[in-house]
Amino acid sequence: MEEKLDQILMDVLGLKREEIRDDLSPDRLDAWDSMNNFKLITMIESEFSIEFTMSEIEKMVDIGCIRMMLSEKNCP
Amino acid sequence: MNLRKVLQRFLIPPSVVTLIYLIKYGCKVSPRAEIELSLFLKIGKNTEIGSFSKIKATEGHLNIGHDVSIANNCFISSESGGVEIGDYCMISPNVSIIGNGYKYDRLDIPICLQDKVSRGIKIETNVWLGAGVVVLDGAEIGAGSIISANSVVSGRIPPNVIAQGNPAKAIFKRRQ
């Protein structure tokens, strides 16, 4: 799961692997705007074959929250 | 330009056009907008059209639904294929909806002298077009979709999505 998520973050937000940290959030990263947030969610859903509700999406305020959400959904 | 067009354009004051559309359709057209008086043009009740917007419906039907909001400086033109804009749509400033293109298969004739092509444009209900969006001939936008600012729509956008880019593509499915 970690590897797949890191790859999505690198593809969508243009991050390097060493820049990925759990406390990275839209406030700290210019590339993480509302449109890229939508792309990120869509790619995660497609990669892990899941679907988030709007309230779940609202809780994803940083990368750590996304990881936690994926673990809760038992994503491989 | 035929005589009827000249009379309409130069002799009918914009405030009269505003009044005609208010009485005929119950819609609010800014006196600073340029709306053609055309039998092809139908506008629904409570629709608002902002200043400096231009709407042409010379050669094809242009149906605008009710409760549609068209902001300032928009350009909408319909040709033979027609343009449909559904109810409750929001059209932000500087949006262009262009209902025709040109054939360009002859190299020996200027493009402007080749035939016009018009397949029509369909924008379903409750669509939000962001500022500067361009909708080209042949485009279809499904109900409830949102097109982000400065995108160019030339194909089919499914219902209830957020789309972005040139050409615009769905990047997110709207949900509860």
XYZ file of N, CA and C in Angstrom:
756
model
N 0.825 -1.204 0.000
C 0.000 0.000 0.000
C 0.868 1.267 0.000
N 1.917 1.264 0.863
C 2.793 2.440 0.986
C 3.426 2.789 -0.363
N 3.894 1.761 -1.044
C 4.581 1.971 -2.324
C 3.637 2.575 -3.370
N 2.422 1.999 -3.446
C 1.436 2.488 -4.429
C 1.050 3.937 -4.120
N 0.829 4.237 -2.837
C 0.413 5.593 -2.458
C 1.525 6.598 -2.763
N 2.758 6.221 -2.430
C 3.889 7.129 -2.709
C 3.983 7.433 -4.201
N 3.751 6.413 -5.020
C 3.841 6.609 -6.473
C 2.760 7.591 -6.946
N 1.551 7.451 -6.387
C 0.459 8.376 -6.755
C 0.809 9.800 -6.327
N 1.336 9.934 -5.110
C 1.698 11.273 -4.612
C 2.776 11.900 -5.499
N 3.718 11.078 -5.936
C 4.792 11.588 -6.813
C 4.216 12.002 -8.165
N 3.308 11.180 -8.690
C 2.724 11.478 -10.013
C 1.851 12.730 -9.995
N 0.998 12.832 -8.978
C 0.010 13.924 -8.970
C 0.608 15.228 -8.442
N 1.368 15.129 -7.361
C 1.852 16.359 -6.717
C 3.285 16.716 -7.114
N 3.903 15.886 -7.929
C 5.260 16.167 -8.396
C 6.300 16.090 -7.287
N 6.033 15.304 -6.267
C 6.981 15.180 -5.147
C 8.077 14.181 -5.475
N 9.245 14.345 -4.831
C 10.266 13.297 -4.880
C 10.015 12.383 -3.681
N 10.489 11.134 -3.815
C 10.197 10.164 -2.744
C 10.656 10.671 -1.373
N 11.841 11.316 -1.335
C 12.375 11.759 -0.036
C 11.596 12.956 0.545
N 10.764 13.592 -0.308
C 9.991 14.745 0.186
C 8.675 14.325 0.827
N 8.280 13.070 0.648
C 6.975 12.623 1.152
C 7.037 12.424 2.664
N 6.227 13.230 3.357
C 6.148 13.116 4.817
C 4.681 13.106 5.220
N 4.387 12.458 6.342
C 2.983 12.325 6.757
C 2.325 13.661 7.087
N 3.137 14.671 7.482
C 2.517 15.951 7.857
C 2.357 16.906 6.664
N 2.685 16.433 5.460
C 2.486 17.300 4.280
C 0.991 17.487 4.023
N 0.597 18.740 3.846
C -0.824 19.045 3.657
C -0.969 20.096 2.554
N -2.202 20.334 2.095
C -2.400 21.363 1.050
C -1.869 22.737 1.470
N -1.907 23.033 2.776
C -1.402 24.336 3.245
C 0.099 24.476 3.030
N 0.812 23.363 3.060
C 2.277 23.421 2.981
C 2.811 23.181 1.579
N 1.929 22.763 0.690
C 2.392 22.376 -0.644
C 1.565 23.101 -1.710
N 2.218 23.977 -2.470
C 1.494 24.774 -3.482
C 0.821 23.883 -4.527
N 1.493 22.789 -4.877
C 0.948 21.929 -5.948
C -0.333 21.207 -5.525
N -0.576 21.154 -4.215
C -1.742 20.431 -3.710
C -2.942 21.388 -3.667
N -3.409 21.798 -4.828
C -4.577 22.687 -4.891
C -5.849 21.840 -5.003
N -6.979 22.514 -5.119
C -8.254 21.773 -5.076
C -8.371 20.789 -6.241
N -7.882 21.195 -7.408
C -7.983 20.307 -8.579
C -7.083 19.078 -8.413
N -5.836 19.307 -7.952
C -4.945 18.165 -7.733
C -5.458 17.270 -6.610
N -6.175 17.875 -5.645
C -6.770 17.059 -4.589
C -7.798 16.095 -5.179
N -8.623 16.611 -6.117
C -9.597 15.740 -6.785
C -8.892 14.629 -7.565
N -7.801 15.014 -8.273
C -7.064 14.013 -9.058
C -6.474 12.945 -8.133
N -5.948 13.408 -6.998
C -5.343 12.489 -6.022
C -6.381 11.474 -5.534
N -7.534 11.981 -5.128
C -8.596 11.094 -4.609
C -9.011 10.089 -5.699
N -9.205 10.608 -6.925
C -9.653 9.731 -8.015
C -8.626 8.645 -8.301
N -7.334 9.014 -8.293
C -6.292 8.012 -8.575
C -6.189 6.986 -7.461
N -6.320 7.443 -6.212
C -6.279 6.502 -5.079
C -7.453 5.528 -5.172
N -8.631 6.063 -5.447
C -9.829 5.205 -5.562
C -9.653 4.172 -6.669
N -9.111 4.630 -7.777
C -8.950 3.723 -8.911
C -7.871 2.665 -8.626
N -6.765 3.089 -8.031
C -5.647 2.164 -7.751
C -6.028 1.100 -6.722
N -6.792 1.518 -5.688
C -7.120 0.577 -4.611
C -8.545 0.010 -4.733
N -9.225 0.353 -5.815
C -10.603 -0.107 -6.051
C -11.518 0.156 -4.843
N -11.496 1.387 -4.377
C -12.366 1.779 -3.258
C -13.092 3.066 -3.643
N -14.023 3.494 -2.794
C -14.658 4.790 -3.012
C -14.834 5.485 -1.670
N -14.405 6.725 -1.612
C -14.545 7.501 -0.383
C -15.863 8.269 -0.408
N -16.407 8.497 0.797
C -17.562 9.405 0.878
C -17.018 10.831 0.982
N -17.901 11.794 0.812
C -17.467 13.196 0.886
C -16.937 13.517 2.286
N -17.560 12.933 3.329
C -17.084 13.239 4.690
C -15.701 12.628 4.923
N -15.438 11.473 4.306
C -14.089 10.890 4.418
C -13.068 11.781 3.718
N -13.466 12.290 2.556
C -12.538 13.151 1.808
C -12.215 14.406 2.617
N -13.222 14.930 3.284
C -12.993 16.146 4.082
C -12.025 15.895 5.242
N -11.965 14.629 5.696
C -11.051 14.312 6.807
C -9.612 14.132 6.352
N -9.400 14.028 5.058
C -8.039 13.792 4.546
C -7.290 15.119 4.461
N -6.802 15.581 5.599
C -6.179 16.909 5.624
C -4.662 16.857 5.391
N -4.076 15.677 5.498
C -2.656 15.536 5.161
C -2.371 14.089 4.725
N -1.119 13.836 4.375
C -0.773 12.506 3.846
C -0.971 11.423 4.910
N -0.696 11.782 6.163
C -0.885 10.815 7.256
C -2.342 10.363 7.328
N -3.251 11.303 7.175
C -4.693 10.967 7.225
C -5.069 10.041 6.068
N -4.470 10.289 4.900
C -4.774 9.419 3.739
C -4.299 7.997 4.046
N -3.086 7.880 4.599
C -2.566 6.540 4.948
C -3.486 5.844 5.948
N -3.928 6.623 6.950
C -4.777 6.038 7.991
C -6.101 5.535 7.380
N -6.649 6.368 6.486
C -7.912 6.014 5.836
C -7.761 4.726 5.021
N -6.638 4.615 4.323
C -6.402 3.416 3.498
C -6.230 2.176 4.385
N -5.559 2.359 5.540
C -5.404 1.211 6.450
C -6.760 0.778 6.986
N -7.600 1.778 7.338
C -8.943 1.454 7.846
C -9.758 0.672 6.837
N -9.514 0.959 5.550
C -10.251 0.258 4.496
C -9.533 -1.021 4.067
N -8.498 -1.403 4.839
C -7.730 -2.637 4.584
C -7.204 -2.729 3.148
N -6.674 -1.597 2.689
C -6.141 -1.618 1.322
C -4.798 -2.341 1.296
N -4.595 -3.196 0.343
C -3.353 -3.972 0.288
C -2.158 -3.119 -0.171
N -25.180 42.020 -44.296
C -26.132 42.166 -43.198
C -27.489 42.594 -43.766
N -28.550 41.881 -43.457
C -29.839 42.264 -44.030
C -30.484 43.413 -43.244
N -31.520 43.966 -43.867
C -32.146 45.176 -43.319
C -32.694 44.954 -41.901
N -33.271 43.769 -41.708
C -33.869 43.464 -40.394
C -32.803 43.518 -39.286
N -31.651 42.929 -39.618
C -30.560 42.922 -38.645
C -30.085 44.339 -38.338
N -29.968 45.149 -39.417
C -29.505 46.523 -39.238
C -30.481 47.294 -38.348
N -31.767 47.126 -38.638
C -32.778 47.824 -37.840
C -32.699 47.406 -36.372
N -32.605 46.089 -36.170
C -32.548 45.583 -34.798
C -31.322 46.101 -34.066
N -30.191 46.031 -34.760
C -28.936 46.334 -34.085
C -28.789 47.822 -33.784
N -29.219 48.671 -34.720
C -28.916 50.091 -34.571
C -30.109 50.942 -34.150
N -31.311 50.459 -34.367
C -32.462 51.322 -34.086
C -33.246 50.930 -32.840
N -33.049 49.715 -32.349
C -33.777 49.329 -31.133
C -32.847 49.508 -29.940
N -33.149 50.426 -29.041
C -32.263 50.659 -27.899
C -32.181 49.414 -27.008
N -31.026 49.171 -26.412
C -30.857 47.980 -25.561
C -31.885 47.903 -24.444
N -32.278 49.059 -23.919
C -33.253 49.019 -22.814
C -34.600 48.461 -23.295
N -34.914 48.683 -24.562
C -36.157 48.128 -25.120
C -36.031 46.608 -25.243
N -34.855 46.158 -25.667
C -34.615 44.706 -25.757
C -34.771 44.077 -24.368
N -34.203 44.728 -23.375
C -34.325 44.242 -21.988
C -35.806 44.117 -21.604
N -36.557 45.142 -21.943
C -37.975 45.154 -21.612
C -38.737 44.053 -22.355
N -38.405 43.883 -23.630
C -39.081 42.842 -24.428
C -38.861 41.467 -23.801
N -37.607 41.168 -23.441
C -37.323 39.844 -22.867
C -37.935 39.682 -21.467
N -38.023 40.796 -20.748
C -38.645 40.733 -19.421
C -40.142 40.409 -19.554
N -40.772 41.053 -20.499
C -42.223 40.831 -20.684
C -42.483 39.470 -21.322
N -41.701 39.138 -22.347
C -41.949 37.908 -23.101
C -41.598 36.651 -22.308
N -40.437 36.667 -21.624
C -39.959 35.434 -20.966
C -39.808 35.555 -19.439
N -39.926 36.763 -18.903
C -39.713 36.938 -17.460
C -38.258 36.770 -17.073
N -37.351 37.103 -17.977
C -35.922 36.994 -17.654
C -35.305 38.394 -17.560
N -34.185 38.451 -16.832
C -33.575 39.757 -16.573
C -32.309 39.916 -17.403
N -32.407 40.717 -18.434
C -31.262 40.949 -19.325
C -30.706 42.330 -19.029
N -29.407 42.412 -18.783
C -28.800 43.722 -18.542
C -28.950 44.600 -19.782
N -29.275 45.879 -19.591
C -29.354 46.783 -20.758
C -28.005 46.938 -21.448
N -26.945 46.517 -20.776
C -25.614 46.596 -21.386
C -25.231 45.302 -22.110
N -26.113 44.320 -22.083
C -25.855 43.084 -22.845
C -26.351 43.270 -24.270
N -25.824 42.450 -25.164
C -26.266 42.541 -26.562
C -26.949 41.220 -26.933
N -28.250 41.229 -26.849
C -29.015 40.004 -27.092
C -29.819 40.179 -28.364
N -29.643 39.242 -29.260
C -30.340 39.339 -30.536
C -31.852 39.118 -30.348
N -32.622 39.899 -31.066
C -34.072 39.641 -31.082
C -34.311 38.619 -32.181
N -34.488 37.381 -31.789
C -34.565 36.318 -32.788
C -35.633 35.308 -32.385
N -36.320 34.784 -33.378
C -37.323 33.761 -33.092
C -36.667 32.459 -32.662
N -35.369 32.309 -32.972
C -34.635 31.097 -32.582
C -34.280 31.093 -31.094
N -34.329 32.270 -30.483
C -33.863 32.390 -29.095
C -35.026 32.273 -28.117
N -34.902 31.304 -27.183
C -35.909 31.161 -26.120
C -35.183 31.178 -24.781
N -35.703 31.973 -23.869
C -35.043 32.105 -22.569
C -36.067 31.822 -21.471
N -35.687 31.002 -20.498
C -36.605 30.625 -19.419
C -36.758 31.711 -18.369
N -37.780 31.522 -17.548
C -38.103 32.491 -16.499
C -36.959 32.591 -15.484
N -36.790 33.772 -14.933
C -35.795 34.055 -13.884
C -34.347 33.904 -14.335
N -34.135 33.732 -15.600
C -32.756 33.686 -16.094
C -32.195 35.104 -16.108
N -30.896 35.212 -15.767
C -30.261 36.531 -15.725
C -29.080 36.568 -16.677
N -28.971 37.659 -17.418
C -27.858 37.802 -18.369
C -27.129 39.103 -18.056
N -25.823 38.985 -17.768
C -25.048 40.126 -17.282
C -24.558 41.064 -18.379
N -23.980 42.153 -17.928
C -23.502 43.200 -18.832
C -22.443 42.687 -19.795
N -22.438 43.231 -20.968
C -21.442 42.986 -22.015
C -21.451 41.554 -22.548
N -22.444 40.779 -22.152
C -22.586 39.455 -22.760
C -23.264 39.613 -24.109
N -22.865 38.736 -25.038
C -23.465 38.813 -26.368
C -24.060 37.449 -26.712
N -25.306 37.448 -27.148
C -25.961 36.191 -27.493
C -26.514 36.291 -28.909
N -26.034 35.396 -29.775
C -26.459 35.397 -31.183
C -27.201 34.099 -31.492
N -28.351 34.234 -32.121
C -29.099 33.038 -32.531
C -29.681 33.306 -33.913
N -28.808 33.483 -34.873
C -29.258 33.885 -36.205
C -29.731 32.705 -37.039
N -29.010 31.574 -36.925
C -29.297 30.492 -37.866
C -29.635 29.160 -37.212
N -29.842 29.156 -35.917
C -30.182 27.895 -35.264
C -30.789 28.169 -33.908
N -31.542 27.205 -33.393
C -32.222 27.457 -32.122
C -31.229 27.563 -30.960
N -31.575 28.427 -30.048
C -30.780 28.603 -28.836
C -31.770 28.629 -27.684
N -31.828 27.519 -26.947
C -32.778 27.420 -25.843
C -32.035 27.523 -24.516
N -32.370 28.534 -23.762
C -31.759 28.716 -22.442
C -32.854 28.442 -21.415
N -32.573 27.566 -20.467
C -33.589 27.130 -19.499
C -33.947 28.206 -18.492
N -34.725 27.804 -17.484
C -35.093 28.778 -16.446
C -34.061 28.788 -15.322
N -34.020 29.898 -14.618
C -33.093 30.095 -13.494
C -31.627 29.900 -13.887
N -31.307 30.264 -15.081
C -29.904 30.201 -15.536
C -29.250 31.549 -15.242
N -27.993 31.486 -14.833
C -27.286 32.736 -14.585
C -26.120 32.850 -15.561
N -26.149 33.877 -16.375
C -25.070 34.104 -17.338
C -24.377 35.398 -16.908
N -23.115 35.291 -16.521
C -22.396 36.439 -15.951
C -21.957 37.410 -17.049
N -21.111 38.340 -16.666
C -20.690 39.393 -17.602
C -19.740 38.867 -18.673
N -19.821 39.507 -19.829
C -18.834 39.311 -20.894
C -18.795 37.894 -21.471
N -19.922 37.230 -21.486
C -19.981 35.895 -22.098
C -20.376 36.031 -23.572
N -20.008 35.026 -24.356
C -20.399 35.017 -25.766
C -21.046 33.671 -26.075
N -22.272 33.715 -26.567
C -22.972 32.473 -26.910
C -23.527 32.630 -28.314
N -23.179 31.697 -29.198
C -23.741 31.777 -30.551
C -24.199 30.397 -30.996
N -25.347 30.372 -31.660
C -25.853 29.088 -32.161
C -25.899 29.133 -33.676
N -25.667 27.986 -34.276
C -25.825 27.861 -35.733
C -26.837 26.750 -35.983
N -26.766 26.128 -37.143
C -27.832 25.184 -37.515
C -27.996 24.014 -36.540
N -26.910 23.589 -35.885
C -26.990 22.460 -34.947
C -27.698 22.814 -33.649
N -27.793 24.090 -33.355
C -28.492 24.545 -32.153
C -27.660 24.454 -30.883
N -28.111 25.174 -29.882
C -27.472 25.150 -28.563
C -28.574 25.015 -27.519
N -28.380 24.074 -26.587
C -29.337 23.876 -25.490
C -28.609 24.125 -24.178
N -29.163 24.978 -23.356
C -28.596 25.202 -22.020
C -29.701 24.897 -21.016
N -29.473 23.912 -20.156
C -30.524 23.434 -19.247
C -30.807 24.382 -18.092
N -31.825 24.044 -17.327
C -32.232 24.868 -16.188
C -31.136 24.892 -15.112
N -31.115 25.961 -14.353
C -30.243 26.133 -13.181
C -28.749 26.120 -13.512
N -28.386 26.310 -14.758
C -26.952 26.361 -15.078
C -26.355 27.681 -14.599
N -25.077 27.633 -14.237
C -24.351 28.853 -13.859
C -23.211 29.040 -14.847
N -23.221 30.162 -15.512
C -22.208 30.432 -16.523
C -21.404 31.642 -16.057
N -20.138 31.411 -15.738
C -19.291 32.440 -15.120
C -18.798 33.449 -16.161
N -18.129 34.514 -15.713
C -17.670 35.537 -16.657
C -16.728 34.990 -17.724
N -16.785 35.597 -18.875
C -15.873 35.313 -19.993
C -16.003 33.911 -20.587
N -17.140 33.290 -20.395
C -17.366 31.965 -21.007
C -17.775 32.151 -22.469
N -17.245 31.291 -23.338
C -17.657 31.311 -24.748
C -18.300 29.979 -25.103
N -19.459 30.033 -25.703
C -20.144 28.818 -26.167
C -20.347 29.017 -27.664
N -19.597 28.272 -28.448
C -19.518 28.564 -29.882
C -20.093 27.395 -30.675
N -21.252 27.612 -31.252
C -21.997 26.512 -31.867
C -21.652 26.213 -33.314
N -20.490 26.591 -33.768
C -20.116 26.224 -35.146
C -18.599 26.175 -35.321
N -18.203 25.502 -36.376
C -16.803 25.495 -36.788
C -16.783 25.675 -38.297
N -15.627 25.481 -38.933
C -15.539 25.602 -40.388
C -14.893 24.360 -40.964
N -15.293 24.020 -42.160
C -14.584 22.975 -42.891
C -13.225 23.539 -43.292
N -12.239 22.683 -43.388
C -10.908 23.179 -43.755
C -10.180 22.171 -44.656
N -10.992 21.391 -45.410
C -10.377 20.335 -46.215
C -9.833 20.830 -47.552
N -10.144 22.071 -47.950
C -9.610 22.615 -49.196
C -8.457 23.560 -48.871
N -7.333 23.350 -49.527
C -6.188 24.235 -49.300
C -6.228 25.460 -50.211
N -7.008 25.379 -51.285
C -7.046 26.461 -52.266
C -8.118 27.510 -51.965
N -8.898 27.318 -50.943
C -9.965 28.262 -50.585
C -9.732 28.720 -49.142
N -9.833 30.028 -48.893
C -9.687 30.487 -47.495
C -10.688 29.762 -46.579
N -10.251 29.478 -45.394
C -11.099 28.716 -44.459
C -12.443 29.413 -44.243
N -12.393 30.758 -44.169
C -13.645 31.484 -43.893
C -14.642 31.371 -45.045
N -14.159 30.976 -46.222
C -15.073 30.834 -47.356
C -15.541 29.388 -47.525
N -15.002 28.476 -46.745
C -15.470 27.090 -46.808
C -16.732 26.971 -45.935
N -17.416 25.862 -46.074
C -18.703 25.733 -45.387
C -18.558 25.747 -43.868
N -19.623 26.220 -43.227
C -19.682 26.134 -41.767
C -20.130 24.733 -41.373
N -19.690 24.294 -40.211
C -20.132 23.006 -39.669
C -20.782 23.296 -38.321
N -21.931 22.698 -38.060
C -22.561 22.906 -36.760
C -23.253 21.620 -36.326
N -22.665 20.951 -35.324
C -23.257 19.704 -34.818
C -24.146 19.965 -33.612
N -24.002 21.129 -33.023
C -24.829 21.488 -31.873
C -24.124 21.269 -30.549
N -24.625 21.953 -29.542
C -24.061 21.873 -28.191
C -25.203 21.593 -27.234
N -24.977 20.660 -26.303
C -26.013 20.384 -25.301
C -25.405 20.479 -23.903
N -25.916 21.406 -23.138
C -25.491 21.545 -21.744
C -26.714 21.210 -20.897
N -26.642 20.120 -20.141
C -27.816 19.673 -19.384
C -28.013 20.532 -18.129
N -28.990 20.163 -17.311
C -29.347 21.018 -16.165
C -28.250 21.061 -15.102
N -28.279 22.144 -14.343
C -27.457 22.269 -13.140
C -25.957 22.117 -13.423
N -25.499 22.689 -14.513
C -24.074 22.651 -14.853
C -23.452 23.985 -14.457
N -22.244 23.920 -13.929
C -21.520 25.148 -13.559
C -20.278 25.248 -14.441
N -20.247 26.294 -15.267
C -19.076 26.532 -16.107
C -18.228 27.606 -15.430
N -16.983 27.289 -15.106
C -16.094 28.253 -14.449
C -15.693 29.374 -15.399
N -15.061 30.389 -14.827
C -14.689 31.567 -15.625
C -13.780 31.177 -16.786
N -14.056 31.744 -17.930
C -13.182 31.560 -19.084
C -13.320 30.227 -19.802
N -14.298 29.436 -19.422
C -14.487 28.133 -20.092
C -14.908 28.355 -21.546
N -14.399 27.509 -22.438
C -14.799 27.551 -23.842
C -15.513 26.230 -24.161
N -16.722 26.324 -24.675
C -17.470 25.124 -25.080
C -17.570 25.157 -26.599
N -17.017 24.141 -27.250
C -16.962 24.124 -28.715
C -18.093 23.291 -29.309
N -18.300 23.485 -30.588
C -19.361 22.770 -31.297
C -19.212 21.254 -31.122
N -20.319 20.582 -30.891
C -20.308 19.131 -30.717
C -20.203 18.704 -29.265
N -19.989 19.660 -28.344
C -19.806 19.303 -26.933
C -21.136 18.948 -26.275
N -21.047 18.033 -25.308
C -22.212 17.679 -24.478
C -21.746 17.615 -23.038
N -22.454 18.293 -22.163
C -22.060 18.298 -20.750
C -23.222 17.737 -19.935
N -22.960 16.667 -19.196
C -24.017 15.994 -18.435
C -24.485 16.802 -17.237
N -25.688 16.501 -16.782
C -26.311 17.248 -15.677
C -25.453 17.197 -14.415
N -25.387 18.308 -13.729
C -24.707 18.361 -12.438
C -23.200 18.435 -12.514
N -22.656 18.600 -13.683
C -21.192 18.638 -13.796
C -20.644 20.045 -13.612
N -19.384 20.085 -13.230
C -18.693 21.363 -13.007
C -17.461 21.381 -13.912
N -17.297 22.450 -14.658
C -16.122 22.565 -15.533
C -15.229 23.644 -14.938
N -13.984 23.307 -14.654
C -13.132 24.275 -13.957
C -12.676 25.381 -14.901
N -12.267 26.487 -14.294
C -11.948 27.713 -15.040
C -10.949 27.463 -16.170
N -11.180 28.142 -17.265
C -10.286 28.111 -18.439
C -10.178 26.762 -19.149
N -11.096 25.855 -18.856
C -11.074 24.569 -19.567
C -11.724 24.720 -20.938
N -11.400 23.780 -21.813
C -11.991 23.780 -23.155
C -12.750 22.463 -23.337
N -14.058 22.565 -23.541
C -14.885 21.361 -23.679
C -15.189 21.148 -25.158
N -14.746 20.000 -25.672
C -15.021 19.731 -27.091
C -15.719 18.388 -27.288
N -15.822 17.606 -26.231
C -16.444 16.276 -26.357
C -17.539 16.088 -25.331
N -17.676 14.849 -24.892
C -18.767 14.514 -23.955
C -18.228 14.472 -22.521
N -18.869 15.213 -21.652
C -18.537 15.180 -20.220
C -19.698 14.481 -19.523
N -19.428 13.407 -18.749
C -20.537 12.676 -18.110
C -21.232 13.519 -17.029
N -22.387 13.056 -16.533
C -23.089 13.798 -15.482
C -22.325 13.745 -14.148
N -22.535 14.756 -13.337
C -22.031 14.796 -11.951
C -20.534 14.567 -11.803
N -19.760 15.193 -12.642
C -18.305 15.114 -12.478
C -17.721 16.522 -12.429
N -16.478 16.585 -11.986
C -15.717 17.829 -12.097
C -14.708 17.585 -13.201
N -14.687 18.450 -14.191
C -13.796 18.249 -15.338
C -12.865 19.439 -15.477
N -11.695 19.177 -16.042
C -10.681 20.214 -16.151
C -9.819 19.963 -17.368
N -9.255 20.999 -17.935
C -8.194 20.864 -18.937
C -8.617 21.184 -20.352
N -7.668 21.010 -21.255
C -7.898 21.232 -22.692
C -7.333 20.032 -23.444
N -8.174 19.141 -23.931
C -9.630 19.100 -23.775
C -10.031 18.688 -22.355
N -11.161 19.213 -21.895
C -11.604 18.932 -20.528
C -11.881 17.446 -20.342
N -11.387 16.925 -19.216
C -11.638 15.519 -18.884
C -12.113 15.439 -17.444
N -12.965 14.459 -17.169
C -13.476 14.289 -15.809
C -12.332 13.889 -14.894
N -12.163 14.612 -13.782
C -11.104 14.235 -12.839
C -11.679 13.774 -11.512
N -12.985 13.987 -11.306
C -13.566 13.626 -10.005
C -15.062 13.427 -10.155
N -15.560 12.397 -9.495
C -17.001 12.139 -9.539
C -17.645 12.768 -8.305
N -18.622 13.616 -8.510
C -19.299 14.239 -7.365
C -20.085 13.184 -6.597
N -20.192 13.371 -5.274
C -20.902 12.389 -4.438
C -21.476 13.101 -3.222
N -22.264 12.354 -2.420
C -22.868 12.946 -1.211
C -21.833 13.049 -0.111
